[in-house]
CSV table of C-alpha atoms and ligand atoms in Angstrom, one decimal:
chain,number,residue,atom,x,y,z
A,1,MET,CA,40.5,-36.8,-31.3
A,2,SER,CA,37.5,-39.1,-31.9
A,3,ALA,CA,34.6,-37.9,-34.2
A,4,PRO,CA,32.0,-35.8,-32.7
A,5,LEU,CA,28.6,-37.6,-31.9
A,6,ILE,CA,26.9,-34.8,-34.0
A,7,ARG,CA,28.5,-33.2,-37.0
A,8,ALA,CA,26.6,-30.6,-39.1
A,9,ARG,CA,28.2,-28.9,-42.2
A,10,GLN,CA,26.5,-26.1,-44.2
A,11,LEU,CA,23.1,-27.4,-43.1
A,12,THR,CA,20.1,-25.7,-44.7
A,13,ARG,CA,16.4,-26.0,-44.5
A,14,VAL,CA,14.2,-24.1,-46.9
A,15,TYR,CA,10.5,-24.1,-46.3
A,16,ARG,CA,8.8,-23.6,-49.7
A,17,LEU,CA,5.7,-21.6,-49.3
A,18,GLY,CA,3.3,-20.1,-51.7
A,19,GLY,CA,4.5,-16.6,-50.9
A,20,GLY,CA,8.1,-17.4,-51.4
A,21,ASP,CA,10.9,-19.5,-49.6
A,22,VAL,CA,11.7,-19.3,-46.0
A,23,HIS,CA,15.2,-20.0,-45.3
A,24,ALA,CA,15.1,-21.4,-41.6
A,25,LEU,CA,18.7,-22.6,-41.7
A,26,ARG,CA,21.2,-21.0,-44.0
A,27,GLY,CA,24.3,-23.0,-43.5
A,28,VAL,CA,25.0,-24.2,-39.9
A,29,ASP,CA,28.3,-25.6,-39.0
A,30,CYS,CA,28.4,-27.4,-35.6
A,31,ASP,CA,30.0,-30.2,-33.8
A,32,ILE,CA,28.8,-31.7,-30.6
A,33,ALA,CA,30.7,-34.3,-28.6
A,34,GLU,CA,29.2,-37.2,-26.8
A,35,GLY,CA,28.2,-36.1,-23.2
A,36,GLU,CA,27.9,-32.4,-23.9
A,37,TYR,CA,25.3,-30.2,-22.3
A,38,VAL,CA,24.3,-27.5,-24.8
A,39,ALA,CA,21.8,-24.6,-24.7
A,40,VAL,CA,20.5,-23.5,-28.0
A,41,MET,CA,19.5,-19.9,-27.7
A,42,GLY,CA,18.3,-16.9,-29.9
A,43,ALA,CA,15.4,-14.9,-30.8
A,44,SER,CA,12.0,-16.3,-31.8
A,45,GLY,CA,12.2,-17.4,-35.4
A,46,SER,CA,15.9,-17.7,-35.6
A,47,GLY,CA,15.9,-21.4,-36.4
A,48,LYS,CA,16.3,-23.1,-33.1
A,49,SER,CA,13.4,-25.6,-33.4
A,50,THR,CA,14.3,-26.3,-37.1
A,51,PHE,CA,17.8,-27.2,-36.0
A,52,MET,CA,16.5,-29.5,-33.1
A,53,ASN,CA,14.0,-31.1,-35.5
A,54,MET,CA,17.0,-31.9,-37.8
A,55,LEU,CA,19.1,-33.5,-35.0
A,56,GLY,CA,16.2,-35.7,-34.1
A,57,ALA,CA,15.3,-36.6,-37.6
A,58,LEU,CA,11.8,-35.2,-37.2
A,59,ASP,CA,12.5,-33.1,-40.4
A,60,THR,CA,15.1,-33.5,-43.1
A,61,PRO,CA,17.7,-31.0,-44.2
A,62,SER,CA,17.4,-29.3,-47.6
A,63,GLY,CA,21.1,-29.4,-48.1
A,64,GLY,CA,24.6,-29.7,-46.4
A,65,GLU,CA,25.7,-32.7,-44.2
A,66,LEU,CA,24.4,-34.0,-40.9
A,67,THR,CA,26.1,-37.1,-39.4
A,68,ILE,CA,25.1,-38.5,-35.9
A,69,ALA,CA,27.0,-41.3,-34.4
A,70,GLY,CA,28.6,-42.0,-37.7
A,71,GLN,CA,25.2,-42.1,-39.6
A,72,SER,CA,24.3,-39.6,-42.3
A,73,LEU,CA,20.7,-38.3,-42.0
A,74,LEU,CA,20.5,-37.1,-45.5
A,75,ASN,CA,18.8,-39.3,-48.2
A,76,ARG,CA,17.5,-41.8,-45.8
A,77,SER,CA,14.1,-43.7,-46.0
A,78,PRO,CA,11.4,-42.8,-43.5
A,79,ASP,CA,11.8,-46.3,-41.9
A,80,ASP,CA,15.5,-45.7,-41.4
A,81,LEU,CA,14.7,-42.3,-39.8
A,82,ALA,CA,12.3,-43.7,-37.5
A,83,ARG,CA,14.7,-46.5,-36.4
A,84,PHE,CA,17.3,-43.8,-35.8
A,85,ARG,CA,14.9,-41.8,-33.6
A,86,ASN,CA,13.8,-44.7,-31.6
A,87,GLU,CA,17.3,-45.9,-30.9
A,88,MET,CA,19.2,-42.6,-30.6
A,89,VAL,CA,17.0,-39.7,-29.4
A,90,GLY,CA,14.5,-38.8,-26.7
A,91,PHE,CA,12.4,-35.7,-27.2
A,92,VAL,CA,10.9,-33.2,-24.6
A,93,PHE,CA,8.7,-30.4,-25.7
A,94,GLN,CA,7.3,-27.2,-24.1
A,95,GLN,CA,3.9,-28.8,-23.9
A,96,PHE,CA,4.2,-32.1,-22.3
A,97,ASN,CA,2.2,-34.0,-24.9
A,98,LEU,CA,1.1,-36.7,-22.6
A,99,LEU,CA,-2.0,-38.8,-23.3
A,100,PRO,CA,-4.7,-37.4,-21.1
A,101,ARG,CA,-6.7,-40.5,-20.1
A,102,THR,CA,-3.5,-42.6,-19.3
A,103,THR,CA,-1.5,-43.2,-16.2
A,104,ALA,CA,1.9,-41.7,-15.9
A,105,LEU,CA,3.2,-45.4,-16.0
A,106,ASP,CA,1.4,-46.0,-19.2
A,107,ASN,CA,2.5,-42.9,-20.8
A,108,VAL,CA,6.2,-43.8,-20.1
A,109,ALA,CA,5.6,-47.4,-21.1
A,110,LEU,CA,4.1,-46.6,-24.5
A,111,PRO,CA,7.3,-46.0,-26.5
A,112,LEU,CA,8.5,-49.3,-25.6
A,113,LEU,CA,5.6,-51.0,-27.2
A,114,TYR,CA,7.3,-50.3,-30.5
A,115,ARG,CA,10.2,-52.3,-29.6
A,116,GLY,CA,8.0,-55.4,-29.0
A,117,MET,CA,9.0,-55.6,-25.3
A,118,PRO,CA,6.8,-57.8,-23.2
A,119,ALA,CA,4.3,-55.9,-21.0
A,120,SER,CA,5.9,-56.9,-17.7
A,121,GLU,CA,9.2,-55.7,-18.9
A,122,ARG,CA,7.7,-52.4,-20.2
A,123,ARG,CA,6.0,-51.7,-16.9
A,124,GLU,CA,9.3,-52.4,-14.9
A,125,ARG,CA,11.4,-49.9,-17.3
A,126,ALA,CA,8.7,-47.3,-17.0
A,127,ALA,CA,8.7,-47.6,-13.3
A,128,ALA,CA,12.5,-47.2,-13.1
A,129,CYS,CA,12.2,-44.1,-15.4
A,130,LEU,CA,9.6,-42.4,-13.2
A,131,GLU,CA,11.7,-43.3,-10.2
A,132,MET,CA,14.6,-41.5,-11.9
A,133,VAL,CA,12.6,-38.2,-12.1
A,134,GLY,CA,11.3,-38.5,-8.7
A,135,LEU,CA,7.8,-39.6,-9.5
A,136,GLY,CA,8.0,-43.1,-8.1
A,137,ASP,CA,4.8,-42.3,-5.9
A,138,ARG,CA,2.8,-40.8,-8.8
A,139,MET,CA,2.7,-43.8,-11.3
A,140,ASP,CA,-1.0,-44.3,-11.2
A,141,HIS,CA,-1.8,-40.6,-11.7
A,142,HIS,CA,-3.3,-39.2,-14.8
A,143,PRO,CA,-1.8,-36.1,-16.2
A,144,SER,CA,-4.8,-33.9,-14.9
A,145,GLN,CA,-3.9,-35.0,-11.4
A,146,LEU,CA,-0.3,-33.7,-11.7
A,147,SER,CA,1.3,-30.4,-11.5
A,148,GLY,CA,2.8,-28.9,-14.8
A,149,GLY,CA,6.3,-29.6,-13.3
A,150,GLN,CA,5.2,-33.2,-12.6
A,151,GLN,CA,3.8,-33.6,-16.0
A,152,GLN,CA,7.1,-32.4,-17.5
A,153,ARG,CA,9.0,-34.9,-15.5
A,154,VAL,CA,6.7,-37.7,-16.7
A,155,ALA,CA,7.5,-36.6,-20.4
A,156,ILE,CA,11.2,-36.6,-19.5
A,157,ALA,CA,10.7,-40.2,-18.1
A,158,ARG,CA,9.0,-41.2,-21.4
A,159,ALA,CA,11.9,-39.6,-23.3
A,160,LEU,CA,14.4,-41.9,-21.3
A,161,ALA,CA,12.5,-45.0,-21.7
A,162,ASN,CA,14.2,-46.0,-24.8
A,163,GLU,CA,17.7,-45.3,-23.2
A,164,PRO,CA,18.6,-42.6,-25.8
A,165,ARG,CA,22.1,-41.3,-26.2
A,166,ILE,CA,20.8,-37.9,-27.0
A,167,LEU,CA,18.0,-36.0,-25.3
A,168,LEU,CA,16.6,-33.0,-27.2
A,169,ALA,CA,14.4,-30.5,-25.2
A,170,ASP,CA,12.7,-27.6,-27.0
A,171,GLU,CA,11.8,-25.0,-24.4
A,172,PRO,CA,11.2,-27.6,-21.7
A,173,THR,CA,10.6,-25.0,-19.0
A,174,GLY,CA,8.6,-22.6,-21.2
A,175,ALA,CA,5.3,-23.5,-19.5
A,176,LEU,CA,6.7,-23.8,-16.0
A,177,ASP,CA,7.0,-21.4,-13.1
A,178,THR,CA,10.5,-20.6,-11.7
A,179,ARG,CA,10.4,-23.2,-8.9
A,180,THR,CA,9.1,-26.3,-11.0
A,181,SER,CA,11.4,-25.1,-13.7
A,182,ASP,CA,14.3,-25.5,-11.3
A,183,ASP,CA,13.3,-29.0,-10.4
A,184,VAL,CA,13.2,-29.9,-14.2
A,185,MET,CA,16.7,-28.4,-14.6
A,186,ASP,CA,18.0,-30.4,-11.7
A,187,ILE,CA,16.9,-33.4,-13.4
A,188,PHE,CA,18.7,-32.4,-16.7
A,189,ASP,CA,21.8,-31.8,-14.8
A,190,GLN,CA,21.7,-35.4,-13.2
A,191,LEU,CA,20.9,-37.0,-16.6
A,192,ASN,CA,23.9,-35.1,-18.2
A,193,ALA,CA,26.1,-36.2,-15.2
A,194,SER,CA,25.2,-39.8,-16.0
A,195,GLY,CA,26.4,-39.4,-19.5
A,196,ILE,CA,23.6,-38.5,-21.7
A,197,THR,CA,24.2,-35.7,-24.3
A,198,LEU,CA,21.8,-32.9,-23.7
A,199,ILE,CA,20.8,-30.3,-26.0
A,200,LEU,CA,18.0,-27.7,-25.0
A,201,VAL,CA,16.4,-24.8,-26.6
A,202,THR,CA,15.7,-22.0,-24.1
A,203,HIS,CA,15.3,-18.2,-24.3
A,204,GLU,CA,15.7,-18.0,-20.5
A,205,ALA,CA,19.1,-16.8,-19.4
A,206,ASP,CA,19.2,-18.6,-16.1
A,207,VAL,CA,18.1,-21.8,-17.9
A,208,GLY,CA,20.8,-21.4,-20.5
A,209,ALA,CA,23.4,-20.6,-17.8
A,210,ARG,CA,23.2,-24.1,-16.5
A,211,ALA,CA,24.3,-25.6,-19.7
A,212,LYS,CA,28.1,-26.1,-20.2
A,213,ARG,CA,27.9,-24.6,-23.6
A,214,ARG,CA,25.7,-22.0,-25.3
A,215,ILE,CA,25.0,-21.6,-29.0
A,216,ILE,CA,23.3,-18.6,-30.3
A,217,PHE,CA,21.2,-18.6,-33.5
A,218,ARG,CA,20.3,-15.6,-35.5
A,219,ASP,CA,18.4,-15.7,-38.9
A,220,GLY,CA,19.2,-19.3,-39.4
A,221,LEU,CA,22.9,-19.2,-38.5
A,222,ILE,CA,25.0,-19.7,-35.5
A,223,VAL,CA,26.4,-16.4,-34.6
A,224,GLU,CA,28.0,-17.2,-31.2
A,225,ASP,CA,29.3,-20.4,-29.6
A,226,SER,CA,30.7,-20.4,-26.2
A,227,LYS,CA,32.8,-23.3,-26.9
B,1,LIG,P1,12.6,-20.7,-33.4
B,1,LIG,O1,12.4,-22.0,-32.9
B,1,LIG,O2,14.0,-20.1,-33.2
B,1,LIG,O3,11.6,-19.7,-32.9
B,1,LIG,P2,11.9,-21.9,-36.0
B,1,LIG,O4,13.0,-23.0,-36.3
B,1,LIG,O5,10.6,-22.6,-35.6
B,1,LIG,O6,12.4,-20.8,-34.9
B,1,LIG,O7,11.6,-21.1,-37.3
B,1,LIG,C1,12.6,-20.6,-38.2
B,1,LIG,C2,12.0,-19.9,-39.3
B,1,LIG,O8,11.3,-20.9,-40.2
B,1,LIG,C3,10.9,-18.9,-38.9
B,1,LIG,O9,11.1,-17.8,-40.0
B,1,LIG,C4,9.6,-19.8,-39.2
B,1,LIG,O10,8.5,-19.0,-39.4
B,1,LIG,C5,10.0,-20.7,-40.3
B,1,LIG,N1,9.2,-22.0,-40.1
B,1,LIG,C6,9.4,-22.9,-39.2
B,1,LIG,N2,8.6,-23.9,-39.5
B,1,LIG,C7,8.0,-23.7,-40.6
B,1,LIG,C8,7.1,-24.5,-41.4
B,1,LIG,N3,6.7,-25.7,-41.1
B,1,LIG,N4,6.7,-23.9,-42.5
B,1,LIG,C9,7.2,-22.8,-43.0
B,1,LIG,N5,8.1,-22.0,-42.3
B,1,LIG,C10,8.5,-22.4,-41.1
B,2,LIG,MG1,11.1,-22.9,-31.5
């Protein structure tokens, strides 16, 4: 069998605070293969976001091993990690984090700027990503002119702009009502069907049920894995 896309071994993360250490991850072992669709679940404070931030190189482990696409994420320079993030992962958050005075098209095109891509190509790519999430007719709208579900779809399009292999979504439907949440989940299904590895945090059972695998965290450890 080929190596998993993501391989974590005894992964730990300790936050050192004045009042004492917080052990957010206590030794996580986990393999995720390319193309999987994983829901990360568990009570608030169990370490889900910390784990996702490790996978996306937004934060660095305190110990253990973390290898993604054959690259270790430990002891890497900030530049290396930034390059890894740009090439490998897209992020979607509960709050959409769009720039308010900027059109949907420009919100999506922005990450491509860091690649030095010419403006016309950036716009073309951004438009294609917005088409992909069903917002081809909303490109010139500002976030305030869009519903919550539409804003989250813009955020997904932005996450796709760099053609990531891994999409990380932390409570992506947490701020949405049931119907718009279903629309967003339909898009995730399509993206996974097209081959992207999808890892999403949720505490909603019906959202988790759409993933092909569920991993449950408790107190900084994986206590259940449906695989
Ligand atoms: P979840 O996403 O499952 O709700 P988190 O990963 O955000 O949980 O948090 C896990 C634990 O780490 C919690 O006890 C939380 O309070 C703590 N924690 C998270 N981020 C920080 C931080 N930046 N500084 C200190 N403690 C943190
Ligand atoms: Mg969280």
